[in-house]
Amino acid sequence: MTSSAEHCRLDHASPYALRWSACLTRADGGSYVAATALARAQRGRGRPVGTSKTAAAVPAPGAAAPDAGPGLHVELHGIDVIADVDRKGTPRQLFWPWFGANVSVLGLSYGSFVLGFGISFGQALLVGLVGIVGSFLLCGFIAVAGKRGSAPTMVLSRAAFGVRGNKLPSAISWLLTVGWETVLAILATLAVATVFHRLGWGGGGAVKVIALLVVAGLVVAGGVMGFDVIMRMQAVITVVTGVLTVGFVVLVLDHIHWHAVAAIPGGSTQKVVGALVFVMTGFGLGWVNAAADYSRYLPRSSSAAGVVGWTTFGSSAAPVVLLLFGLLLAGSSGKLSSAISADPIGALANILPTWYLVPFVVVAVLGLVGGSVLDIYSSGLALLSLGLRIPRYAAALVDGTVMVLGTIYVVFVAGNFIAQFEGFLTTLGVPIAAWCGVVLADLALRRRPYADVELYDRTGRYGDIRWSAIALVVVATVLGWGLVTNSAASWLDWQGFLLRPLGLGGKAGAWAFANLGVLVALLAGFLATPLFAVSSIRRQEVLPITVDPGTGSAPAQP
C-alpha cells in the first residue's frame, strides 16, 4: 500500500475524490476527499413508498396546490404535511429506494480507501460492517420521524430547534446538499472526459460541454418535476446500474489474489477508529439530514421497527457486498489500490477490456446523476424550510442554476478550486453530525406523534427559537472541529486545535488521523439533549394534537 498524499490528488486527472467525510486526514498523511461523494453517487434509486399526491390541505409555502395525480407532471408538494388519505405503502417498500440508492460500481473504491488507513483485510471488513450498518441505522431512526410527521426532515427538525431556530440547521443542510449536487455534476462531467480519452475519442472542452448539458439536463429536469418523476428515473437507473455493476465484477474477478489479501498486516487502534469514522461519514452520516424525506408517505400506523429495519437493511446490503469485493480487489495489488485512491474512474476503467468502457461510463455517470438528482430534491426542500416563499419546483430550479454555474466554474475556469470547496463542505459536515445527535435524542424522548400543524407555527408547542438546542450544536461543533484534521485546504489548518491540550499527540500524533471530532459531535448532541429537553418535551406531549388527520392541513409558515 502506498502512503503518499498522491491518493487524493484533486485535478483533472483525478477528479473523483470527493464528499464531506473524505476530506478528513488519513493516518498516512493523505486526505481522502474521495469517498463520500461516491456514497452520494450511489444514493437514491428505487420506487417510492406511495405517491406524491397532494393532500386536500392548506398548503405551506412550496405546496401551492394539489398535484394533478398520476402521470408526468410537476410535483406541487413542498414542505407541507402529507394528508393521511394520501399516505400508503408499507415499511417493506422502503427496501427498494434504499437498496437502489447504494448499488454502484463506484462503491468498490471504498475497499482502497479503507485499506489505505493501514489496516488488515479482517479489520477493514469489520470496520465496513459496523460503519455501514451502524451509520445507516441512524438513518433508519430518523426515518421514523418521517412516518410520524409526514413532513420533510428539515421541517421535522423544528420540533427540536423551534420553528425559526431551525433555520440554522436548515441553512447548513442546504449548503451541503446543493454543494454536493454540484460536486457530483462535476464528477459526472469529468468522468465522461476521462473514459472518452481512454477510448481515444478525445476528452477536451467539447466533450465536457456535451457531458455537462446532458448531466445538468437530467438533474435539473428531475429536480423540477419532483418526487414521482425522480423515482421513475431512479428505478431505471437502479436496473441499469445494477446489471452493469455485476458485469464489471465478473470481468475483473481474475484480478483478485487471495494470498496478497491475507498478507496485509494489521493496524493500530487509532487507524481502525479512523477507518470506522471514515466509513460512517461516507455512508449513513452523509444522508441523515434527508433521511425522513422518503418515509413521510407511509401511513402513521406503520411499524416503527419496520421503518428502521427495512431502511437499514435496504441501505446497507449493497454497500457491504461492494465493500467486500473492493477490499479483495484493492488488497490484491498495492499499485491498483493507489490508482483507485487517486482516480477511481480511471483506475477501474484501466482494468476493463476496451469493449466494456462504454457500459462502464454509463454506469459511472448514471450513479453520479442519480445522487445529484436526489440532492437537488432535498436541497430544494431545505431551501423552503428556511422560509423562502416560492413553489418547490422553483426552489429546485434555483438550486439547479447554482449547480450548473458551479460546475462551469470548476470544470472550465478553476479546476484547482475543488479542494478549497471540498474543505468548506467538510467543515460544515461536523455540525450536521451534531445536529443528528440532537434530533435522534429528541426523537427518542418523544412518545406521541408530532403535532404537525404546529411545526409551522412559531407560537405553538415547539416554540420559536430553542436556544438550548442551538447552543448545544454550536458547542458540539467547536469540540468536533478541535478533534479533526483536514488537509483539503490550507485555510483549514486551524482545525485539530484540541488534540494537543487533550493529550492526543497534537496534529501529528496518531489520534489526529482518527478524526474523533465527528463521533464527539454526534455523541455530544445525543447525550446532552436529554439534560435540556426532557421537561419541555413532556410539557408538549400533554397538550392535545392539533392536526386533522383527514386533511393534514398545514398553515403557512412564518
XYZ file of C-alpha atoms in Angstrom:
558
model
C 0.000 0.000 0.000
C 1.317 3.414 -0.889
C 1.416 6.018 1.819
C 1.763 9.270 -0.095
C -0.684 12.131 -0.445
C -0.986 11.172 -4.100
C -4.017 9.160 -3.014
C -6.121 12.301 -3.112
C -4.840 14.446 -5.965
C -7.652 16.804 -6.927
C -7.027 17.782 -10.511
C -8.458 16.886 -13.866
C -6.502 13.630 -13.877
C -8.062 12.519 -10.619
C -11.335 14.391 -10.207
C -13.318 11.774 -8.398
C -12.142 12.118 -4.849
C -14.907 13.869 -3.018
C -17.565 14.064 -0.289
C -17.554 15.578 3.107
C -16.151 12.902 5.367
C -13.479 12.029 2.938
C -11.582 15.277 3.465
C -10.674 14.084 6.952
C -6.967 13.394 7.080
C -5.808 9.795 6.853
C -3.198 8.135 9.011
C -0.574 8.086 6.284
C -0.846 11.805 5.641
C -3.212 11.585 2.703
C -6.664 13.104 2.757
C -9.499 11.077 1.396
C -11.661 13.657 -0.204
C -12.808 10.889 -2.498
C -15.135 8.719 -0.642
C -18.212 10.482 0.444
C -19.011 11.753 -2.998
C -19.111 8.156 -4.076
C -21.575 7.387 -1.300
C -23.755 10.241 -2.503
C -23.364 8.984 -6.013
C -24.813 5.628 -5.033
C -27.897 7.006 -3.376
C -31.431 7.392 -4.438
C -32.589 4.887 -6.979
C -35.776 2.977 -6.292
C -39.501 3.208 -6.238
C -41.316 5.426 -3.759
C -43.332 4.359 -0.795
C -46.643 5.600 -2.103
C -47.284 8.563 -4.351
C -46.749 12.262 -4.139
C -50.373 13.228 -4.481
C -51.044 16.443 -2.669
C -53.332 16.422 0.310
C -56.516 18.410 0.443
C -54.640 20.830 2.578
C -53.973 24.441 3.299
C -50.527 24.364 1.704
C -47.374 25.611 3.265
C -45.011 27.598 1.047
C -43.760 25.366 -1.698
C -47.042 23.410 -1.807
C -49.233 25.844 -3.678
C -51.841 23.461 -4.989
C -52.743 19.779 -5.248
C -50.831 17.658 -7.719
C -52.610 16.578 -10.838
C -52.499 12.907 -9.920
C -50.742 10.063 -11.712
C -48.780 10.781 -14.862
C -45.974 13.043 -15.944
C -46.459 16.328 -14.115
C -44.660 18.811 -11.929
C -44.950 17.893 -8.252
C -46.582 20.709 -6.294
C -45.861 19.231 -2.900
C -43.356 21.224 -0.938
C -42.794 21.172 2.793
C -46.452 20.597 3.604
C -47.645 17.600 5.612
C -48.967 14.704 3.528
C -52.630 14.004 4.270
C -53.428 10.657 5.876
C -55.677 9.788 2.944
C -52.732 10.126 0.570
C -50.273 8.058 2.624
C -49.827 4.488 1.502
C -47.384 1.618 1.353
C -45.650 -0.489 3.984
C -42.193 -0.303 5.593
C -41.129 -3.248 3.429
C -41.299 -0.972 0.386
C -38.538 1.184 1.851
C -36.105 -1.560 0.887
C -36.205 -0.682 -2.815
C -35.290 3.019 -2.803
C -32.604 2.483 -0.175
C -31.117 -0.585 -1.865
C -31.127 1.081 -5.259
C -29.570 4.157 -3.701
C -26.399 2.276 -2.827
C -25.745 -0.034 -5.751
C -22.925 1.405 -7.888
C -19.606 0.243 -9.259
C -18.024 3.250 -7.547
C -18.751 1.627 -4.193
C -15.896 -0.745 -4.944
C -13.474 2.137 -4.440
C -14.139 2.099 -0.720
C -12.004 -1.021 -0.449
C -8.951 1.009 -1.407
C -9.882 3.934 0.820
C -10.351 1.780 3.926
C -7.212 -0.312 3.413
C -5.338 2.948 2.926
C -5.657 3.599 6.652
C -3.061 0.874 7.165
C -5.275 -1.926 8.483
C -5.664 -5.588 7.561
C -8.384 -7.165 5.447
C -10.124 -8.571 8.539
C -10.013 -5.227 10.328
C -11.269 -3.451 7.217
C -14.142 -5.898 6.804
C -15.187 -5.436 10.447
C -14.923 -1.655 10.108
C -17.042 -1.800 6.968
C -19.780 -3.901 8.533
C -20.006 -1.813 11.706
C -19.607 1.532 9.952
C -22.063 0.912 7.142
C -24.789 -0.818 9.150
C -24.348 1.437 12.183
C -24.478 4.687 10.237
C -27.487 3.638 8.187
C -29.183 2.573 11.410
C -29.119 6.277 12.331
C -30.905 6.997 9.061
C -33.470 4.363 9.969
C -34.165 6.054 13.297
C -34.616 9.463 11.661
C -36.852 7.872 9.023
C -39.273 7.069 11.859
C -39.825 10.811 12.244
C -40.992 10.876 8.632
C -43.792 8.392 9.199
C -44.745 10.113 12.459
C -44.969 13.593 10.996
C -45.144 13.070 7.211
C -43.074 16.190 6.568
C -39.525 16.655 5.237
C -36.597 16.080 7.563
C -35.704 19.738 7.986
C -39.306 20.593 8.912
C -39.498 17.809 11.497
C -36.242 19.144 12.945
C -38.224 22.195 14.089
C -39.575 20.142 16.978
C -36.082 20.181 18.487
C -34.892 23.642 17.433
C -38.069 25.701 17.182
C -39.723 26.966 14.025
C -37.298 29.819 13.382
C -34.467 28.323 15.401
C -34.275 25.528 12.850
C -33.138 27.981 10.200
C -29.529 27.379 11.288
C -29.506 23.603 10.627
C -31.655 24.150 7.525
C -29.090 26.581 6.144
C -26.241 24.146 6.812
C -28.225 21.318 5.244
C -28.960 23.417 2.152
C -25.322 24.402 1.712
C -24.242 20.767 1.997
C -26.830 19.310 -0.366
C -26.528 21.997 -3.045
C -22.752 21.781 -2.671
C -22.662 18.043 -3.145
C -25.081 18.044 -6.065
C -22.611 20.436 -7.710
C -19.680 18.164 -6.874
C -21.449 15.142 -8.345
C -22.313 17.038 -11.525
C -18.632 17.992 -11.807
C -17.568 14.377 -11.329
C -20.066 13.091 -13.888
C -18.855 15.619 -16.445
C -15.204 14.755 -15.876
C -15.937 11.008 -15.818
C -17.110 11.186 -19.409
C -13.971 13.076 -20.414
C -11.752 10.514 -18.649
C -13.262 7.460 -20.347
C -13.526 9.148 -23.746
C -9.826 9.965 -23.519
C -9.053 6.299 -22.766
C -11.083 5.296 -25.830
C -9.187 7.770 -27.995
C -12.315 9.812 -28.695
C -10.913 12.974 -27.167
C -11.774 14.405 -23.790
C -11.418 18.116 -24.243
C -13.744 21.068 -23.962
C -16.331 19.914 -26.497
C -16.808 16.558 -24.770
C -17.117 18.265 -21.386
C -19.693 20.743 -22.700
C -21.856 17.964 -24.116
C -21.491 15.897 -20.940
C -22.433 18.886 -18.789
C -25.511 19.608 -20.902
C -26.713 16.014 -20.599
C -25.950 15.705 -16.885
C -27.399 19.100 -15.971
C -30.452 18.481 -18.128
C -31.246 15.196 -16.379
C -30.574 16.527 -12.885
C -32.431 19.831 -13.219
C -35.366 18.245 -15.040
C -35.715 15.621 -12.331
C -35.446 18.193 -9.558
C -38.031 20.479 -11.116
C -40.506 17.702 -11.955
C -40.308 16.304 -8.430
C -40.711 13.113 -6.451
C -42.683 10.878 -8.814
C -40.551 11.635 -11.865
C -37.337 11.335 -9.857
C -38.326 7.915 -8.569
C -39.205 6.747 -12.066
C -35.818 7.944 -13.266
C -34.146 6.247 -10.325
C -35.924 2.967 -10.978
C -34.410 2.869 -14.466
C -31.008 3.910 -13.118
C -31.223 1.158 -10.492
C -31.744 -1.619 -13.022
C -29.141 -0.384 -15.491
C -26.546 0.346 -12.817
C -27.129 -2.965 -11.042
C -26.755 -5.058 -14.197
C -23.668 -3.216 -15.411
C -22.057 -3.393 -11.960
C -22.478 -7.176 -11.947
C -20.866 -7.213 -15.380
C -17.921 -5.228 -14.056
C -17.428 -7.617 -11.134
C -17.423 -10.672 -13.414
C -14.881 -9.106 -15.772
C -12.345 -8.245 -13.042
C -12.550 -11.416 -10.923
C -9.166 -12.574 -12.191
C -7.552 -9.524 -10.549
C -8.214 -10.970 -7.059
C -5.254 -12.750 -5.412
C -6.126 -14.294 -2.054
C -2.545 -14.709 -0.860
C -1.865 -10.989 -1.257
C -5.051 -10.077 0.609
C -4.224 -12.400 3.505
C -0.713 -10.967 3.815
C -1.834 -7.391 4.583
C -0.644 -6.562 8.139
C -2.936 -5.261 10.866
C -3.049 -1.670 12.065
C -3.254 0.167 15.373
C -6.394 1.057 17.300
C -6.148 4.649 16.104
C -6.076 3.520 12.477
C -9.081 1.258 12.976
C -11.042 4.065 14.632
C -10.077 6.432 11.824
C -11.283 3.962 9.211
C -14.524 3.443 11.142
C -15.237 7.175 11.303
C -14.424 7.432 7.616
C -16.908 4.698 6.673
C -19.654 6.079 8.911
C -19.348 9.565 7.485
C -19.039 8.257 3.951
C -22.312 6.360 4.163
C -25.116 6.935 6.677
C -23.912 10.168 8.290
C -23.805 11.733 4.850
C -27.525 11.080 4.453
C -29.097 11.768 7.848
C -30.217 15.311 7.053
C -32.651 13.968 4.444
C -33.489 10.517 5.845
C -37.157 11.275 6.613
C -37.866 12.672 3.142
C -38.636 9.167 1.859
C -40.677 7.691 4.713
C -43.122 10.587 5.010
C -45.547 8.928 2.590
C -46.075 5.921 4.905
C -49.271 5.710 6.995
C -48.927 6.855 10.597
C -49.855 3.334 11.718
C -46.783 1.810 10.058
C -44.475 -0.139 12.348
C -41.594 1.990 13.614
C -39.444 -1.137 13.919
C -40.285 -1.972 10.321
C -39.279 1.501 9.146
C -35.935 1.247 10.956
C -35.293 -2.335 9.868
C -36.121 -2.019 6.193
C -34.335 1.314 5.861
C -31.195 -0.084 7.474
C -31.262 -3.389 5.605
C -32.054 -1.819 2.247
C -29.357 0.811 2.521
C -26.653 -1.477 3.936
C -26.947 -4.612 1.816
C -25.348 -3.353 -1.397
C -22.518 -1.325 0.215
C -21.450 -4.274 2.368
C -21.143 -6.566 -0.655
C -19.452 -3.895 -2.776
C -17.004 -3.051 0.001
C -16.113 -6.730 0.422
C -15.306 -7.080 -3.273
C -13.500 -3.743 -3.262
C -11.320 -4.891 -0.355
C -10.407 -8.064 -2.224
C -9.617 -6.123 -5.381
C -7.557 -3.379 -3.707
C -5.863 -5.821 -1.334
C -4.657 -7.907 -4.255
C -2.492 -5.139 -5.706
C -0.914 -2.162 -3.985
C -0.459 -0.465 -7.352
C -4.139 -0.826 -8.207
C -5.172 0.350 -4.748
C -3.057 3.503 -5.095
C -4.510 4.198 -8.521
C -8.079 3.789 -7.249
C -7.430 6.183 -4.377
C -6.150 8.837 -6.769
C -8.684 8.359 -9.580
C -11.436 5.752 -9.091
C -12.938 6.159 -12.553
C -9.649 5.993 -14.415
C -8.232 3.142 -12.328
C -11.315 0.965 -12.587
C -11.555 1.666 -16.310
C -7.945 0.591 -16.818
C -8.581 -2.978 -15.650
C -11.508 -3.432 -18.028
C -11.453 -4.662 -21.614
C -11.917 -1.817 -24.092
C -15.282 -3.109 -25.278
C -16.762 -2.622 -21.784
C -15.678 1.015 -21.379
C -18.867 2.469 -22.826
C -21.096 0.451 -20.455
C -18.698 1.423 -17.675
C -19.010 5.164 -18.301
C -22.780 4.711 -18.443
C -22.859 3.058 -15.014
C -20.443 5.592 -13.535
C -22.294 8.645 -14.836
C -25.753 7.287 -14.018
C -24.663 6.652 -10.446
C -23.429 10.231 -10.118
C -26.542 11.658 -11.783
C -28.767 9.573 -9.506
C -27.133 11.011 -6.415
C -27.255 14.560 -7.756
C -30.957 14.272 -8.607
C -31.806 13.310 -5.040
C -29.591 16.069 -3.699
C -31.381 18.696 -5.754
C -34.735 17.444 -4.454
C -33.658 17.545 -0.814
C -31.781 20.832 -1.200
C -34.955 22.387 -2.575
C -36.903 21.226 0.476
C -34.168 22.565 2.765
C -34.338 25.922 0.987
C -38.096 26.078 1.512
C -37.712 25.185 5.180
C -35.581 28.315 5.532
C -38.726 30.324 4.807
C -38.307 31.107 1.112
C -41.824 31.621 -0.231
C -41.644 30.067 -3.668
C -43.003 26.791 -5.080
C -40.901 23.665 -4.645
C -40.147 23.387 -8.340
C -38.867 26.977 -8.355
C -36.594 26.174 -5.397
C -35.238 23.187 -7.329
C -34.637 25.434 -10.333
C -32.708 27.886 -8.142
C -30.554 25.053 -6.827
C -30.074 23.703 -10.333
C -28.851 27.081 -11.510
C -26.320 27.184 -8.672
C -25.205 23.662 -9.575
C -24.698 24.485 -13.256
C -22.791 27.697 -12.545
C -20.583 25.902 -10.021
C -19.880 23.082 -12.456
C -18.977 25.502 -15.248
C -16.611 27.367 -12.950
C -14.762 24.294 -11.707
C -14.631 22.363 -14.987
C -13.802 25.222 -17.345
C -12.305 28.008 -15.223
C -10.667 26.957 -11.955
C -10.234 23.228 -11.510
C -7.963 23.692 -8.510
C -10.826 25.400 -6.689
C -12.339 21.998 -5.945
C -10.036 21.253 -2.994
C -10.904 24.547 -1.322
C -14.595 23.959 -1.924
C -14.351 20.436 -0.539
C -12.710 21.724 2.625
C -15.576 24.158 3.128
C -18.169 21.393 2.756
C -16.233 19.114 5.083
C -16.175 21.804 7.740
C -19.973 22.025 7.538
C -20.221 18.240 7.923
C -19.248 18.358 11.606
C -22.273 20.480 12.659
C -24.511 18.100 10.712
C -23.210 15.279 12.925
C -24.021 17.410 15.985
C -27.483 18.148 14.582
C -28.032 14.431 14.022
C -27.269 13.694 17.680
C -29.732 16.336 18.881
C -32.524 15.167 16.565
C -32.010 11.489 17.406
C -32.219 12.230 21.134
C -35.285 14.430 20.650
C -36.968 11.683 18.645
C -36.107 9.034 21.253
C -37.631 11.143 24.031
C -40.974 11.574 22.264
C -43.776 9.102 22.887
C -46.517 10.706 20.791
C -46.804 11.725 17.116
C -45.840 15.227 16.058
C -48.475 17.948 16.197
C -47.744 18.584 12.551
C -49.737 21.812 12.199
C -47.592 23.359 14.926
C -44.387 22.580 13.044
C -45.316 25.669 11.019
C -46.499 27.838 13.929
C -43.861 29.626 15.977
C -46.439 30.337 18.698
C -47.200 26.613 19.026
C -45.801 23.977 21.358
C -42.466 23.702 19.572
C -41.754 27.363 20.060
C -39.964 29.974 18.026
C -36.271 29.519 18.903
C -34.987 26.822 21.238
C -31.704 28.337 22.299
C -30.522 25.309 24.276
C -30.541 23.089 21.179
C -28.790 25.729 19.094
C -26.147 26.285 21.775
C -25.591 22.538 22.024
C -24.945 22.251 18.286
C -22.518 25.177 18.459
C -20.584 23.686 21.392
C -20.538 20.185 19.876
C -19.344 21.641 16.576
C -16.471 23.510 18.222
C -15.448 20.317 20.019
C -15.679 18.393 16.761
C -13.582 20.852 14.788
C -10.992 20.717 17.534
C -10.590 16.952 17.101
C -10.400 16.578 13.320
C -7.624 17.400 10.892
C -8.293 18.477 7.339
C -5.684 18.648 4.608
C -8.008 19.531 1.749
C -7.312 23.256 2.077
C -4.605 25.221 3.846
C -7.080 27.689 5.331
C -8.429 24.832 7.469
C -5.133 24.292 9.290
C -6.720 25.753 12.429
C -8.759 22.561 12.899
C -7.473 19.988 15.371
C -6.736 22.648 17.996
C -7.844 20.386 20.878
C -5.636 17.418 20.051
C -2.593 18.651 21.966
C -4.415 20.147 25.009
C -6.262 16.848 25.472
C -3.051 14.835 25.325
C -3.814 13.177 21.984
C -0.453 13.959 20.428
C -1.275 17.108 18.500
C -1.880 17.340 14.773
C 0.993 14.976 14.023
C 0.035 12.375 16.629
C -1.593 9.027 15.987
C -5.032 10.171 17.169
C -5.053 13.107 14.764
C -5.880 10.723 11.960
C -8.732 9.035 13.837
C -10.873 12.164 13.370
C -12.632 11.677 16.667
C -14.370 15.027 16.262
C -17.117 13.534 14.120
C -18.049 10.989 16.791
C -17.640 13.568 19.565
C -20.024 15.991 17.845
C -22.575 13.220 17.294
C -22.367 11.868 20.841
C -22.310 15.316 22.462
C -25.519 16.242 20.693
C -27.178 12.960 21.594
C -26.099 12.661 25.231
C -26.573 16.294 26.244
C -30.007 16.833 24.675
C -31.950 14.991 27.434
C -30.449 17.363 30.007
C -32.192 20.298 28.348
C -35.174 18.800 26.539
C -36.937 16.214 28.729
C -39.131 18.619 30.683
C -40.141 20.679 27.649
C -40.990 17.564 25.620
C -43.153 16.228 28.451
C -44.998 19.572 28.581
C -45.529 19.442 24.830
C -46.927 15.938 24.899
C -49.648 16.607 27.468
C -51.235 19.044 25.009
C -53.830 17.761 22.532
C -52.621 17.082 18.998
C -53.704 19.907 16.727
C -53.836 18.101 13.407
C -56.746 16.899 11.311
C -55.591 13.505 10.067
C -58.166 13.671 7.298
C -56.632 16.710 5.652
C -53.183 17.046 7.152
C -53.679 20.798 6.961
C -50.606 22.935 7.489
C -50.932 26.702 7.722
C -48.472 28.988 6.003
C -45.178 29.071 7.800
C -43.947 32.310 9.376
